[in-house]
Amino acid sequence: MEALRLLVADDHEIVRTGLRSLLEAQPGWQVTAEASDGREAVEKAKELKPDVAVLDISMPSLNGLEAARQMLKNDARAKIVILTVFDSDAMIREVLDVGARGFVLKGDASRDLVTAVNAVRNNKTFFTAKVAQMVLDGYLEKKPRRQDANAPRSRLTPRQREIVQLLAEGKSSKEVAVALGLSVKTAETHRANIMRRLDCHSVSELVRYAVRNAIIDA
């Protein structure tokens, strides 16, 4: 089988080890990079240009959806498989809107991940069973793919979603500034704009927003 270079990103080392074993059991497949958060995954993808990236959604610093957005912004040809324990309609829409071509539930990884990677590497798509059924039922045609323009999440820019995640994880404005290469003043301005836009009056309200919108785990 033709050689395949993979990037695996998950914040749990034991999960990455399991995914590596599963993927490298395929002849010619090699996990050439691992990442423990989305930001690291973006940097390694930019540097190493793997053939396929396998990203968990729930990661610190930058979640898998935002990481996928940035990877595709850096390289529109990037091939991405999303792993998640969530299969809500809202999450499925998010994954499809990001542009990832593969979607696998973690519980199905041992059965479906290799198939998903093979599909994506060959410019095809692979959706876990529930998503495939939704597509067959015409779900995406019956309802608009884009979120309501008045929904809070859709009013945030990608940079603002990054900042929301960092703030919800307990980072200070200074720590946000360092993580994103901003001045502290700029980070504080972003924070004030986000709080006003989302009508949040405390960090605890921002955390609840981030959890409801799957930006961070509960």
mmCIF file of C-alpha atoms in Angstrom:
data_model
loop_
_atom_site.group_PDB
_atom_site.id
_atom_site.type_symbol
_atom_site.label_atom_id
_atom_site.label_comp_id
_atom_site.label_asym_id
_atom_site.label_seq_id
_atom_site.Cartn_x
_atom_site.Cartn_y
_atom_site.Cartn_z
ATOM 1 C CA MET A 1 0.000 0.000 0.000
ATOM 2 C CA GLU A 2 1.203 3.509 -0.811
ATOM 3 C CA ALA A 3 2.937 5.311 2.070
ATOM 4 C CA LEU A 4 0.700 7.629 4.078
ATOM 5 C CA ARG A 5 1.841 10.293 6.546
ATOM 6 C CA LEU A 6 -0.589 11.069 9.349
ATOM 7 C CA LEU A 7 -1.015 13.625 12.103
ATOM 8 C CA VAL A 8 -2.976 12.590 15.210
ATOM 9 C CA ALA A 9 -4.242 15.189 17.684
ATOM 10 C CA ASP A 10 -5.892 14.353 21.001
ATOM 11 C CA ASP A 11 -5.228 15.727 24.468
ATOM 12 C CA HIS A 12 -5.086 12.255 26.038
ATOM 13 C CA GLU A 13 -1.809 10.421 25.505
ATOM 14 C CA ILE A 14 -3.407 7.005 25.938
ATOM 15 C CA VAL A 15 -5.911 7.810 23.160
ATOM 16 C CA ARG A 16 -3.133 8.995 20.837
ATOM 17 C CA THR A 17 -1.233 5.784 21.529
ATOM 18 C CA GLY A 18 -4.282 3.714 20.660
ATOM 19 C CA LEU A 19 -4.930 5.669 17.475
ATOM 20 C CA ARG A 20 -1.282 5.355 16.455
ATOM 21 C CA SER A 21 -1.390 1.581 16.927
ATOM 22 C CA LEU A 22 -4.606 1.305 14.948
ATOM 23 C CA LEU A 23 -3.356 3.438 12.060
ATOM 24 C CA GLU A 24 0.186 2.093 11.874
ATOM 25 C CA ALA A 25 -1.159 -1.462 11.675
ATOM 26 C CA GLN A 26 -1.910 -0.558 8.041
ATOM 27 C CA PRO A 27 1.020 -1.277 5.678
ATOM 28 C CA GLY A 28 2.907 1.897 4.792
ATOM 29 C CA TRP A 29 0.972 4.148 7.172
ATOM 30 C CA GLN A 30 3.009 6.245 9.579
ATOM 31 C CA VAL A 31 1.982 8.714 12.272
ATOM 32 C CA THR A 32 4.646 11.334 11.650
ATOM 33 C CA ALA A 33 3.306 13.856 14.175
ATOM 34 C CA GLU A 34 1.219 13.956 17.334
ATOM 35 C CA ALA A 35 -0.346 16.954 19.063
ATOM 36 C CA SER A 36 -1.975 17.363 22.458
ATOM 37 C CA ASP A 37 -3.977 20.485 21.610
ATOM 38 C CA GLY A 38 -5.406 22.174 18.560
ATOM 39 C CA ARG A 39 -2.862 24.952 18.392
ATOM 40 C CA GLU A 40 0.012 22.471 18.321
ATOM 41 C CA ALA A 41 -1.830 20.479 15.650
ATOM 42 C CA VAL A 42 -2.140 23.545 13.417
ATOM 43 C CA GLU A 43 1.558 24.332 13.745
ATOM 44 C CA LYS A 44 2.643 20.752 13.035
ATOM 45 C CA ALA A 45 0.307 20.491 10.051
ATOM 46 C CA LYS A 46 1.737 23.728 8.664
ATOM 47 C CA GLU A 47 5.293 22.496 9.165
ATOM 48 C CA LEU A 48 5.014 18.836 8.166
ATOM 49 C CA LYS A 49 2.061 18.846 5.727
ATOM 50 C CA PRO A 50 0.702 15.366 6.587
ATOM 51 C CA ASP A 51 -1.416 13.528 4.038
ATOM 52 C CA VAL A 52 -4.299 13.240 6.508
ATOM 53 C CA ALA A 53 -4.913 14.811 9.929
ATOM 54 C CA VAL A 54 -7.061 13.062 12.540
ATOM 55 C CA LEU A 55 -8.380 15.597 15.055
ATOM 56 C CA ASP A 56 -10.343 15.151 18.250
ATOM 57 C CA ILE A 57 -12.890 17.931 18.727
ATOM 58 C CA SER A 58 -12.417 18.392 22.470
ATOM 59 C CA MET A 59 -8.894 19.741 22.968
ATOM 60 C CA PRO A 60 -7.538 22.559 25.128
ATOM 61 C CA SER A 61 -6.161 25.889 23.866
ATOM 62 C CA LEU A 62 -7.843 25.413 20.475
ATOM 63 C CA ASN A 63 -10.549 22.828 19.858
ATOM 64 C CA GLY A 64 -10.578 20.497 16.884
ATOM 65 C CA LEU A 65 -13.149 22.441 14.888
ATOM 66 C CA GLU A 66 -11.178 25.672 15.102
ATOM 67 C CA ALA A 67 -7.956 23.765 14.371
ATOM 68 C CA ALA A 68 -9.566 22.307 11.245
ATOM 69 C CA ARG A 69 -10.667 25.782 10.135
ATOM 70 C CA GLN A 70 -7.133 27.092 10.495
ATOM 71 C CA MET A 71 -5.585 24.108 8.726
ATOM 72 C CA LEU A 72 -7.904 24.566 5.758
ATOM 73 C CA LYS A 73 -7.227 28.290 5.741
ATOM 74 C CA ASN A 74 -3.485 27.557 5.607
ATOM 75 C CA ASP A 75 -3.943 24.860 2.970
ATOM 76 C CA ALA A 76 -7.271 24.387 1.207
ATOM 77 C CA ARG A 77 -6.134 20.887 0.155
ATOM 78 C CA ALA A 78 -5.732 19.679 3.767
ATOM 79 C CA LYS A 79 -7.515 16.383 4.408
ATOM 80 C CA ILE A 80 -9.091 16.081 7.831
ATOM 81 C CA VAL A 81 -10.978 13.429 9.777
ATOM 82 C CA ILE A 82 -12.808 14.640 12.882
ATOM 83 C CA LEU A 83 -13.141 12.360 15.902
ATOM 84 C CA THR A 84 -15.763 13.100 18.532
ATOM 85 C CA VAL A 85 -17.965 11.601 21.205
ATOM 86 C CA PHE A 86 -20.740 14.025 20.179
ATOM 87 C CA ASP A 87 -23.289 13.237 17.481
ATOM 88 C CA SER A 88 -25.829 16.014 17.973
ATOM 89 C CA ASP A 89 -27.334 17.668 14.903
ATOM 90 C CA ALA A 90 -25.631 20.944 15.834
ATOM 91 C CA MET A 91 -22.220 19.285 16.071
ATOM 92 C CA ILE A 92 -22.691 17.524 12.747
ATOM 93 C CA ARG A 93 -23.532 20.837 11.101
ATOM 94 C CA GLU A 94 -20.431 22.422 12.613
ATOM 95 C CA VAL A 95 -18.180 19.666 11.256
ATOM 96 C CA LEU A 96 -19.693 19.882 7.773
ATOM 97 C CA ASP A 97 -19.501 23.675 7.716
ATOM 98 C CA VAL A 98 -15.827 23.571 8.701
ATOM 99 C CA GLY A 99 -15.060 21.516 5.589
ATOM 100 C CA ALA A 100 -13.752 18.304 7.148
ATOM 101 C CA ARG A 101 -14.419 15.353 4.850
ATOM 102 C CA GLY A 102 -14.450 12.653 7.525
ATOM 103 C CA PHE A 103 -16.505 12.353 10.717
ATOM 104 C CA VAL A 104 -16.077 9.373 13.053
ATOM 105 C CA LEU A 105 -17.484 8.793 16.516
ATOM 106 C CA LYS A 106 -14.782 7.768 18.981
ATOM 107 C CA GLY A 107 -16.779 4.717 19.956
ATOM 108 C CA ASP A 108 -16.660 3.572 16.327
ATOM 109 C CA ALA A 109 -12.982 4.375 15.717
ATOM 110 C CA SER A 110 -11.747 0.774 15.848
ATOM 111 C CA ARG A 111 -14.246 -0.118 13.113
ATOM 112 C CA ASP A 112 -14.455 3.047 11.020
ATOM 113 C CA LEU A 113 -11.298 5.155 11.361
ATOM 114 C CA VAL A 114 -9.150 3.282 8.831
ATOM 115 C CA THR A 115 -12.008 3.348 6.320
ATOM 116 C CA ALA A 116 -12.491 7.076 6.936
ATOM 117 C CA VAL A 117 -8.798 7.853 6.428
ATOM 118 C CA ASN A 118 -8.725 5.799 3.231
ATOM 119 C CA ALA A 119 -11.764 7.646 1.906
ATOM 120 C CA VAL A 120 -10.401 11.084 2.728
ATOM 121 C CA ARG A 121 -6.955 10.365 1.259
ATOM 122 C CA ASN A 122 -8.715 9.490 -2.005
ATOM 123 C CA ASN A 123 -10.712 12.737 -2.035
ATOM 124 C CA LYS A 124 -13.903 11.028 -0.925
ATOM 125 C CA THR A 125 -15.970 11.521 2.202
ATOM 126 C CA PHE A 126 -16.727 9.261 5.129
ATOM 127 C CA PHE A 127 -19.438 10.003 7.659
ATOM 128 C CA THR A 128 -20.276 7.943 10.688
ATOM 129 C CA ALA A 129 -23.562 6.074 10.293
ATOM 130 C CA LYS A 130 -25.831 8.744 11.804
ATOM 131 C CA VAL A 131 -24.432 11.483 9.576
ATOM 132 C CA ALA A 132 -24.669 9.340 6.468
ATOM 133 C CA GLN A 133 -28.311 8.626 7.249
ATOM 134 C CA MET A 134 -29.037 12.322 7.754
ATOM 135 C CA VAL A 135 -27.528 13.112 4.362
ATOM 136 C CA LEU A 136 -29.497 10.285 2.702
ATOM 137 C CA ASP A 137 -32.686 11.594 4.294
ATOM 138 C CA GLY A 138 -32.054 14.961 2.726
ATOM 139 C CA TYR A 139 -31.663 16.611 6.109
ATOM 140 C CA LEU A 140 -29.075 19.095 4.901
ATOM 141 C CA GLU A 141 -31.238 20.093 1.942
ATOM 142 C CA LYS A 142 -34.358 20.566 4.061
ATOM 143 C CA LYS A 143 -32.675 22.893 6.525
ATOM 144 C CA PRO A 144 -30.226 25.695 5.762
ATOM 145 C CA ARG A 145 -26.655 24.633 6.442
ATOM 146 C CA ARG A 146 -25.642 27.993 7.795
ATOM 147 C CA GLN A 147 -26.700 28.945 11.277
ATOM 148 C CA ASP A 148 -29.151 31.718 11.915
ATOM 149 C CA ALA A 149 -27.249 34.956 11.467
ATOM 150 C CA ASN A 150 -28.633 36.103 14.816
ATOM 151 C CA ALA A 151 -27.306 33.080 16.716
ATOM 152 C CA PRO A 152 -24.540 34.133 19.133
ATOM 153 C CA ARG A 153 -21.992 31.610 17.874
ATOM 154 C CA SER A 154 -22.367 32.696 14.256
ATOM 155 C CA ARG A 155 -21.747 36.320 15.240
ATOM 156 C CA LEU A 156 -18.237 35.466 16.459
ATOM 157 C CA THR A 157 -15.216 35.553 14.185
ATOM 158 C CA PRO A 158 -12.730 32.642 14.237
ATOM 159 C CA ARG A 159 -10.333 34.779 16.305
ATOM 160 C CA GLN A 160 -13.098 35.587 18.780
ATOM 161 C CA ARG A 161 -13.963 31.886 19.124
ATOM 162 C CA GLU A 162 -10.288 31.228 19.923
ATOM 163 C CA ILE A 163 -10.374 33.899 22.614
ATOM 164 C CA VAL A 164 -13.636 32.567 24.051
ATOM 165 C CA GLN A 165 -12.053 29.140 24.459
ATOM 166 C CA LEU A 166 -8.954 30.523 26.171
ATOM 167 C CA LEU A 167 -10.973 32.735 28.522
ATOM 168 C CA ALA A 168 -13.378 29.894 29.328
ATOM 169 C CA GLU A 169 -10.368 27.726 30.178
ATOM 170 C CA GLY A 170 -9.379 30.305 32.792
ATOM 171 C CA LYS A 171 -6.693 32.219 30.902
ATOM 172 C CA SER A 172 -6.084 35.858 31.825
ATOM 173 C CA SER A 173 -5.961 38.633 29.220
ATOM 174 C CA LYS A 174 -2.167 38.549 29.464
ATOM 175 C CA GLU A 175 -2.096 34.776 28.863
ATOM 176 C CA VAL A 176 -4.477 35.175 25.914
ATOM 177 C CA ALA A 177 -2.194 37.862 24.495
ATOM 178 C CA VAL A 178 0.860 35.601 24.785
ATOM 179 C CA ALA A 179 -0.947 32.595 23.253
ATOM 180 C CA LEU A 180 -2.172 34.579 20.241
ATOM 181 C CA GLY A 181 0.732 36.960 19.764
ATOM 182 C CA LEU A 182 -1.321 40.037 20.650
ATOM 183 C CA SER A 183 -0.691 43.006 22.889
ATOM 184 C CA VAL A 184 -2.419 42.852 26.272
ATOM 185 C CA LYS A 185 -4.446 45.929 25.321
ATOM 186 C CA THR A 186 -5.695 44.239 22.134
ATOM 187 C CA ALA A 187 -6.590 41.077 24.064
ATOM 188 C CA GLU A 188 -8.523 43.137 26.600
ATOM 189 C CA THR A 189 -10.361 44.944 23.811
ATOM 190 C CA HIS A 190 -11.304 41.617 22.214
ATOM 191 C CA ARG A 191 -12.498 40.355 25.592
ATOM 192 C CA ALA A 192 -14.701 43.408 26.172
ATOM 193 C CA ASN A 193 -16.178 43.188 22.657
ATOM 194 C CA ILE A 194 -16.925 39.476 23.057
ATOM 195 C CA MET A 195 -18.600 39.921 26.431
ATOM 196 C CA ARG A 196 -20.747 42.718 25.031
ATOM 197 C CA ARG A 197 -21.627 40.828 21.861
ATOM 198 C CA LEU A 198 -22.659 37.708 23.761
ATOM 199 C CA ASP A 199 -24.323 39.709 26.527
ATOM 200 C CA CYS A 200 -22.175 37.943 29.119
ATOM 201 C CA HIS A 201 -21.559 39.797 32.364
ATOM 202 C CA SER A 202 -19.143 37.390 34.021
ATOM 203 C CA VAL A 203 -16.603 34.700 33.198
ATOM 204 C CA SER A 204 -19.006 32.053 34.533
ATOM 205 C CA GLU A 205 -21.601 33.139 31.934
ATOM 206 C CA LEU A 206 -18.912 32.951 29.246
ATOM 207 C CA VAL A 207 -18.000 29.433 30.395
ATOM 208 C CA ARG A 208 -21.645 28.372 30.163
ATOM 209 C CA TYR A 209 -21.816 29.809 26.641
ATOM 210 C CA ALA A 210 -18.629 27.939 25.648
ATOM 211 C CA VAL A 211 -19.999 24.651 26.998
ATOM 212 C CA ARG A 212 -23.388 25.083 25.306
ATOM 213 C CA ASN A 213 -21.692 25.744 21.986
ATOM 214 C CA ALA A 214 -19.197 22.857 22.287
ATOM 215 C CA ILE A 215 -16.214 25.211 22.366
ATOM 216 C CA ILE A 216 -15.023 23.508 25.545
ATOM 217 C CA ASP A 217 -16.076 20.368 27.416
ATOM 218 C CA ALA A 218 -18.362 20.594 30.422
#
